[in-house]
């Protein structure tokens, strides 16, 4: 907003977004595309990103919350991450369940039976009571790969769930960035509106003074009064938006924002849109998840086909029984041991096996289509984020020119008004144009900052590890390594307990 005559209007003290952005570099030579170039690009992107976040943290006052602090708090506070970590642990247990199909099943059976005879001896019924205790063990010796297909499919599902967890991590961090920028933007809008109220109040007092000496009419004073009232209404709306942004920030991070530092320098972009898309196809967790789900579906088809094959099982058992007959009032004990190898195969199941095989093939086709669709969506997301950066840059450049012109126009109109060549309404209109331009600049600069991090998310690079936030992260392999072999013994159980306690502390 404008200040006194001839003075440049003061901007909000908290504002620190970059006013201009350098144009991006030219495209890579298409002949340089390949895995080595992608790896080089990833390494190039990570260094400036870490440096930017570190510079932002060092430049901020000791008590200020940086963007990196906000992302760390969001990562530690997120219940959504906790939920999906539990989902991953459940998927880990599916591997243990699949492995258990190839292990022995040992069980004991205690049986008590009573039989009343149909004939009598010496006028009494013959009653027989039998008690038996059996210990049996059964194991699948060979099922022609059916169990192994299930194990491999469960492992692919674990990898898919891990990728999904990375996707959730990206969403959490992007929400933190958006909450941080929204609070910063809302604070600047409040400062802008407060400045507008001050300036218009000065205009209102000046209009009343001029009315007292007969330079303007009561209509001009009323216009100034209306402008002040409108500015106060806009200030109230801006303050309400700030409270909404603060509440959102608390939901994301677990605490209210305090003194937010200026955002760091935007992360470095890939040299071209094509290069960004190549990186995204390699690193985006959504694509990795779809790839693992497709592999699991392929294994599901093989497993369904293997259901038609024979199954060879082995079993051993020991039974001890005691029989008591009332006619003789004597008991007889019998101990029996049995060992056998069985081979069985389903000849006809009413079409269930064929239906299961067709279902598995349909699920495989669905997974393949989903992989293709996810790849296309990632490309679209990268292109959209890239375009948003271009649009925001162009807007900032145009709005900068608009602000300069609006400032010059306001200064001129106000000077002319003191000479009687302009009306109070002309001054108010010029002031409003300058206000709108500055408000648009705040929005455009926030849009640019957010678009950078949206692009990182679209490329699969918005993670704690890639951002080098310097905090311990959840290890998805710790629980898997503890349970993948279906632990039962006390030593393994104690190890699993330690893992569970560590997970509880990290969350």
Coordinates of N, CA and C in Angstrom, one line a residue, residues 242-373:
X242 N -5.5 -16.1 7.8 CA -4.3 -16.5 8.5 C -4.6 -17.5 9.6
X243 N -5.7 -17.3 10.3 CA -6.1 -18.3 11.3 C -6.4 -19.7 10.8
X244 N -7.0 -19.7 9.6 CA -7.3 -21.0 8.9 C -6.0 -21.6 8.6
X245 N -5.0 -20.8 8.0 CA -3.7 -21.4 7.6 C -3.0 -21.9 8.9
X246 N -3.1 -21.2 10.0 CA -2.4 -21.6 11.2 C -3.0 -22.9 11.7
X247 N -4.3 -23.0 11.6 CA -4.9 -24.3 12.1 C -4.5 -25.5 11.2
X248 N -4.4 -25.2 9.9 CA -3.9 -26.3 9.0 C -2.5 -26.6 9.3
X249 N -1.7 -25.6 9.6 CA -0.3 -25.9 9.9 C -0.2 -26.7 11.2
X250 N -1.0 -26.5 12.2 CA -1.0 -27.3 13.4 C -1.4 -28.7 13.1
X251 N -2.4 -28.9 12.2 CA -2.8 -30.2 11.9 C -1.7 -31.0 11.2
X252 N -0.9 -30.4 10.4 CA 0.2 -31.0 9.7 C 1.4 -31.3 10.6
X253 N 1.7 -30.3 11.4 CA 3.0 -30.4 12.2 C 2.8 -30.8 13.7
X254 N 1.6 -30.6 14.2 CA 1.3 -30.9 15.6 C 1.5 -29.7 16.5
X255 N 1.8 -28.5 15.9 CA 1.9 -27.3 16.8 C 1.6 -26.1 15.9
X256 N 1.3 -25.0 16.6 CA 1.0 -23.7 15.9 C 2.3 -23.1 15.3
X257 N 2.3 -22.4 14.2 CA 3.5 -21.8 13.7 C 3.9 -20.6 14.6
X258 N 5.2 -20.4 14.8 CA 5.7 -19.4 15.6 C 6.2 -18.3 14.7
X259 N 7.5 -18.2 14.7 CA 8.2 -17.2 13.8 C 8.8 -17.9 12.6
X260 N 8.0 -17.9 11.5 CA 8.5 -18.7 10.3 C 9.5 -17.9 9.6
X261 N 10.6 -18.6 9.3 CA 11.7 -17.9 8.5 C 11.3 -17.8 7.1
X262 N 12.1 -17.0 6.4 CA 11.9 -16.9 4.9 C 12.2 -18.2 4.2
X263 N 11.5 -18.5 3.2 CA 11.7 -19.8 2.5 C 13.1 -19.8 1.9
X264 N 13.7 -21.0 1.8 CA 15.0 -21.1 1.2 C 15.0 -20.8 -0.3
X265 N 16.1 -20.8 -0.9 CA 16.2 -20.6 -2.4 C 15.5 -21.9 -3.0
X266 N 14.7 -21.6 -4.1 CA 14.1 -22.8 -4.7 C 15.1 -23.8 -5.2
X267 N 14.7 -25.1 -5.1 CA 15.6 -26.2 -5.5 C 15.9 -26.1 -7.0
X268 N 17.0 -26.6 -7.4 CA 17.4 -26.6 -8.8 C 16.6 -27.6 -9.6
X269 N 16.2 -27.1 -10.8 CA 15.4 -27.9 -11.7 C 16.3 -28.8 -12.6
X270 N 15.8 -29.9 -13.2 CA 16.5 -30.5 -14.3 C 16.6 -29.6 -15.5
X271 N 17.6 -29.8 -16.3 CA 17.8 -28.9 -17.5 C 16.6 -28.9 -18.4
X272 N 15.8 -29.9 -18.4 CA 14.7 -29.9 -19.4 C 13.5 -30.7 -18.9
X273 N 12.4 -30.5 -19.5 CA 11.2 -31.3 -19.1 C 11.4 -32.7 -19.4
X274 N 12.0 -33.1 -20.5 CA 12.2 -34.5 -20.9 C 13.1 -35.2 -19.8
X275 N 14.1 -34.5 -19.4 CA 15.0 -35.0 -18.4 C 14.2 -35.2 -17.0
X276 N 13.4 -34.3 -16.7 CA 12.6 -34.5 -15.5 C 11.7 -35.7 -15.6
X277 N 11.1 -35.9 -16.7 CA 10.2 -37.1 -16.9 C 11.0 -38.4 -16.9
X278 N 12.2 -38.4 -17.4 CA 13.0 -39.6 -17.3 C 13.4 -39.9 -15.9
X279 N 13.7 -38.9 -15.1 CA 14.0 -39.1 -13.7 C 12.8 -39.7 -12.9
X280 N 11.6 -39.1 -13.2 CA 10.3 -39.5 -12.6 C 10.0 -40.9 -12.9
X281 N 10.2 -41.4 -14.1 CA 9.9 -42.7 -14.5 C 10.8 -43.7 -13.7
X282 N 12.0 -43.3 -13.3 CA 12.9 -44.1 -12.6 C 12.7 -44.1 -11.1
X283 N 12.3 -43.0 -10.6 CA 12.3 -42.8 -9.1 C 10.9 -42.6 -8.5
X284 N 9.9 -42.4 -9.2 CA 8.6 -42.1 -8.6 C 8.0 -43.4 -7.9
X285 N 7.6 -43.3 -6.7 CA 7.1 -44.4 -5.9 C 5.9 -45.0 -6.5
X286 N 5.0 -44.2 -7.1 CA 3.8 -44.8 -7.7 C 4.1 -45.8 -8.8
X287 N 5.1 -45.5 -9.6 CA 5.5 -46.4 -10.7 C 6.1 -47.6 -10.1
X288 N 7.0 -47.5 -9.1 CA 7.6 -48.6 -8.5 C 6.5 -49.5 -7.9
X289 N 5.5 -48.9 -7.2 CA 4.5 -49.7 -6.6 C 3.7 -50.5 -7.7
X290 N 3.4 -49.8 -8.8 CA 2.6 -50.5 -9.9 C 3.5 -51.6 -10.5
X291 N 4.8 -51.4 -10.6 CA 5.7 -52.5 -11.1 C 5.6 -53.7 -10.2
X292 N 5.7 -53.5 -8.9 CA 5.7 -54.7 -8.0 C 4.4 -55.3 -8.0
X293 N 3.3 -54.6 -8.1 CA 2.0 -55.2 -8.1 C 1.8 -56.0 -9.4
X294 N 2.3 -55.5 -10.5 CA 2.3 -56.3 -11.7 C 3.0 -57.6 -11.6
X295 N 4.2 -57.5 -11.0 CA 5.0 -58.7 -10.8 C 4.3 -59.7 -9.9
X296 N 3.6 -59.2 -8.9 CA 2.8 -60.1 -8.0 C 1.7 -60.7 -8.7
X297 N 1.1 -60.0 -9.6 CA -0.1 -60.5 -10.4 C 0.4 -61.6 -11.4
X298 N 1.6 -61.4 -12.0 CA 2.2 -62.4 -12.8 C 2.4 -63.7 -12.1
X299 N 2.9 -63.6 -10.9 CA 3.2 -64.7 -10.0 C 1.8 -65.4 -9.6
X300 N 0.8 -64.5 -9.5 CA -0.5 -65.1 -9.1 C -1.1 -66.0 -10.2
X301 N -0.8 -65.6 -11.5 CA -1.2 -66.4 -12.6 C -0.5 -67.8 -12.6
X302 N 0.8 -67.7 -12.3 CA 1.6 -69.0 -12.2 C 1.1 -69.8 -11.1
X303 N 0.8 -69.2 -9.9 CA 0.3 -69.9 -8.8 C -1.0 -70.6 -9.0
X304 N -1.9 -69.8 -9.7 CA -3.2 -70.4 -10.0 C -3.1 -71.6 -11.0
X305 N -2.2 -71.5 -11.9 CA -2.0 -72.7 -12.8 C -1.4 -73.9 -12.1
X306 N -0.6 -73.6 -11.1 CA 0.0 -74.7 -10.3 C -1.0 -75.4 -9.4
X307 N -2.1 -74.8 -9.2 CA -3.1 -75.4 -8.3 C -3.6 -76.8 -8.9
X308 N -3.4 -76.9 -10.2 CA -3.8 -78.1 -10.9 C -2.9 -79.3 -10.7
X309 N -1.7 -79.0 -10.2 CA -0.6 -80.0 -10.1 C -0.8 -80.8 -8.8
X310 N -0.2 -82.0 -8.7 CA -0.3 -82.9 -7.5 C 0.4 -82.2 -6.3
X311 N 0.1 -82.8 -5.2 CA 0.7 -82.3 -3.9 C 1.2 -83.6 -3.2
X312 N 2.5 -83.6 -2.8 CA 3.1 -84.7 -2.1 C 3.3 -84.2 -0.7
X313 N 2.7 -85.0 0.3 CA 2.8 -84.7 1.7 C 3.3 -85.9 2.5
X314 N 4.0 -85.6 3.5 CA 4.5 -86.6 4.4 C 3.9 -86.4 5.8
X315 N 3.6 -87.5 6.5 CA 3.1 -87.3 7.9 C 3.6 -88.4 8.8
X316 N 3.8 -88.1 10.0 CA 4.1 -89.1 11.0 C 3.2 -88.9 12.2
X317 N 3.0 -89.9 13.0 CA 2.1 -89.8 14.1 C 2.3 -90.9 15.1
X318 N 2.1 -90.6 16.3 CA 2.2 -91.6 17.4 C 0.9 -91.4 18.2
X319 N 0.2 -92.6 18.5 CA -1.0 -92.6 19.2 C -1.0 -93.6 20.4
X320 N -1.3 -93.1 21.5 CA -1.4 -94.0 22.7 C -2.9 -94.0 23.2
X321 N -3.5 -95.2 23.2 CA -4.9 -95.3 23.6 C -5.0 -96.3 24.8
X322 N -6.0 -96.1 25.6 CA -6.4 -96.9 26.7 C -7.8 -97.2 26.6
X323 N -8.2 -98.6 26.6 CA -9.6 -99.0 26.4 C -10.0 -99.8 27.7
X324 N -11.1 -99.4 28.2 CA -11.6 -100.1 29.4 C -13.0 -100.7 29.1
X325 N -13.2 -102.0 29.3 CA -14.5 -102.7 29.1 C -15.1 -103.0 30.4
X326 N -16.4 -102.7 30.5 CA -17.1 -102.9 31.8 C -17.4 -104.4 32.0
X327 N -17.5 -105.2 30.9 CA -17.8 -106.6 31.1 C -16.7 -107.3 31.9
X328 N -15.4 -107.0 31.5 CA -14.3 -107.6 32.2 C -13.7 -106.8 33.2
X329 N -14.1 -105.5 33.2 CA -13.5 -104.5 34.2 C -12.0 -104.5 34.1
X330 N -11.5 -104.6 32.8 CA -10.1 -104.6 32.5 C -9.8 -103.5 31.5
X331 N -8.5 -103.0 31.6 CA -8.1 -101.9 30.6 C -7.0 -102.4 29.8
X332 N -6.9 -102.0 28.6 CA -5.9 -102.4 27.6 C -5.3 -101.1 27.0
X333 N -4.0 -101.1 27.0 CA -3.2 -99.9 26.5 C -2.6 -100.3 25.2
X334 N -2.7 -99.5 24.2 CA -2.2 -99.7 22.8 C -1.4 -98.5 22.4
X335 N -0.1 -98.7 21.9 CA 0.7 -97.6 21.3 C 0.9 -97.9 19.9
X336 N 0.6 -96.9 19.0 CA 0.7 -97.1 17.6 C 1.5 -96.0 17.0
X337 N 2.5 -96.3 16.1 CA 3.2 -95.3 15.3 C 2.9 -95.4 13.9
X338 N 2.7 -94.3 13.2 CA 2.4 -94.3 11.8 C 3.2 -93.3 11.0
X339 N 3.7 -93.7 9.9 CA 4.4 -92.8 8.9 C 3.9 -93.0 7.5
X340 N 3.7 -92.0 6.8 CA 3.1 -92.2 5.5 C 3.6 -91.0 4.5
X341 N 3.6 -91.3 3.3 CA 3.8 -90.3 2.2 C 2.6 -90.4 1.3
X342 N 1.9 -89.3 1.1 CA 0.7 -89.2 0.3 C 0.9 -88.3 -0.9
X343 N 0.3 -88.7 -2.0 CA 0.3 -87.8 -3.2 C -1.2 -87.7 -3.7
X344 N -1.6 -86.5 -3.8 CA -3.0 -86.2 -4.2 C -3.1 -85.2 -5.3
X345 N -4.1 -85.2 -6.1 CA -4.4 -84.2 -7.1 C -5.9 -84.1 -7.3
X346 N -6.3 -82.9 -7.5 CA -7.7 -82.6 -7.8 C -8.0 -82.9 -9.3
X347 N -8.9 -83.8 -9.5 CA -9.3 -84.2 -10.9 C -10.4 -83.3 -11.4
X348 N -11.4 -83.0 -10.5 CA -12.5 -82.2 -10.9 C -12.9 -81.4 -9.7
X349 N -13.1 -80.1 -9.9 CA -13.5 -79.2 -8.8 C -14.7 -78.4 -9.2
X350 N -15.5 -78.8 -10.2 CA -16.7 -78.0 -10.5 C -16.3 -76.8 -11.3
X351 N -15.1 -76.6 -11.8 CA -14.8 -75.4 -12.5 C -14.1 -74.4 -11.7
X352 N -13.9 -74.6 -10.4 CA -13.3 -73.6 -9.5 C -11.9 -73.3 -9.9
X353 N -11.1 -74.3 -10.2 CA -9.7 -74.1 -10.6 C -9.6 -73.3 -11.9
X354 N -10.4 -73.6 -12.8 CA -10.4 -72.8 -14.1 C -10.8 -71.4 -13.9
X355 N -11.8 -71.2 -13.0 CA -12.3 -69.8 -12.7 C -11.2 -69.0 -12.0
X356 N -10.5 -69.7 -11.1 CA -9.4 -69.0 -10.3 C -8.3 -68.6 -11.3
X357 N -8.0 -69.5 -12.2 CA -6.9 -69.2 -13.2 C -7.3 -68.0 -14.1
X358 N -8.5 -68.0 -14.6 CA -9.0 -66.8 -15.4 C -9.0 -65.5 -14.6
X359 N -9.4 -65.7 -13.3 CA -9.4 -64.5 -12.5 C -8.0 -63.9 -12.3
X360 N -7.1 -64.8 -12.1 CA -5.7 -64.3 -11.9 C -5.2 -63.7 -13.2
X361 N -5.5 -64.2 -14.4 CA -5.1 -63.6 -15.6 C -5.7 -62.2 -15.8
X362 N -7.0 -62.1 -15.4 CA -7.7 -60.8 -15.4 C -7.0 -59.8 -14.5
X363 N -6.7 -60.2 -13.3 CA -6.0 -59.3 -12.4 C -4.6 -58.9 -12.9
X364 N -3.9 -59.8 -13.6 CA -2.7 -59.5 -14.2 C -2.8 -58.4 -15.2
X365 N -3.8 -58.6 -16.1 CA -4.1 -57.6 -17.1 C -4.4 -56.2 -16.5
X366 N -5.2 -56.3 -15.4 CA -5.5 -55.0 -14.8 C -4.3 -54.3 -14.2
X367 N -3.4 -55.1 -13.6 CA -2.2 -54.6 -13.1 C -1.3 -54.0 -14.2
X368 N -1.2 -54.6 -15.3 CA -0.4 -54.1 -16.4 C -1.0 -52.8 -16.9
X369 N -2.3 -52.7 -17.0 CA -3.0 -51.5 -17.5 C -2.7 -50.4 -16.4
X370 N -2.8 -50.7 -15.1 CA -2.6 -49.7 -14.1 C -1.2 -49.2 -14.1
X371 N -0.2 -50.1 -14.4 CA 1.2 -49.6 -14.6 C 1.3 -48.6 -15.7
X372 N 0.7 -48.9 -16.8 CA 0.8 -48.0 -17.9 C 0.1 -46.6 -17.6
X373 N -1.1 -46.7 -16.9 CA -1.8 -45.5 -16.6 C -1.0 -44.7 -15.6

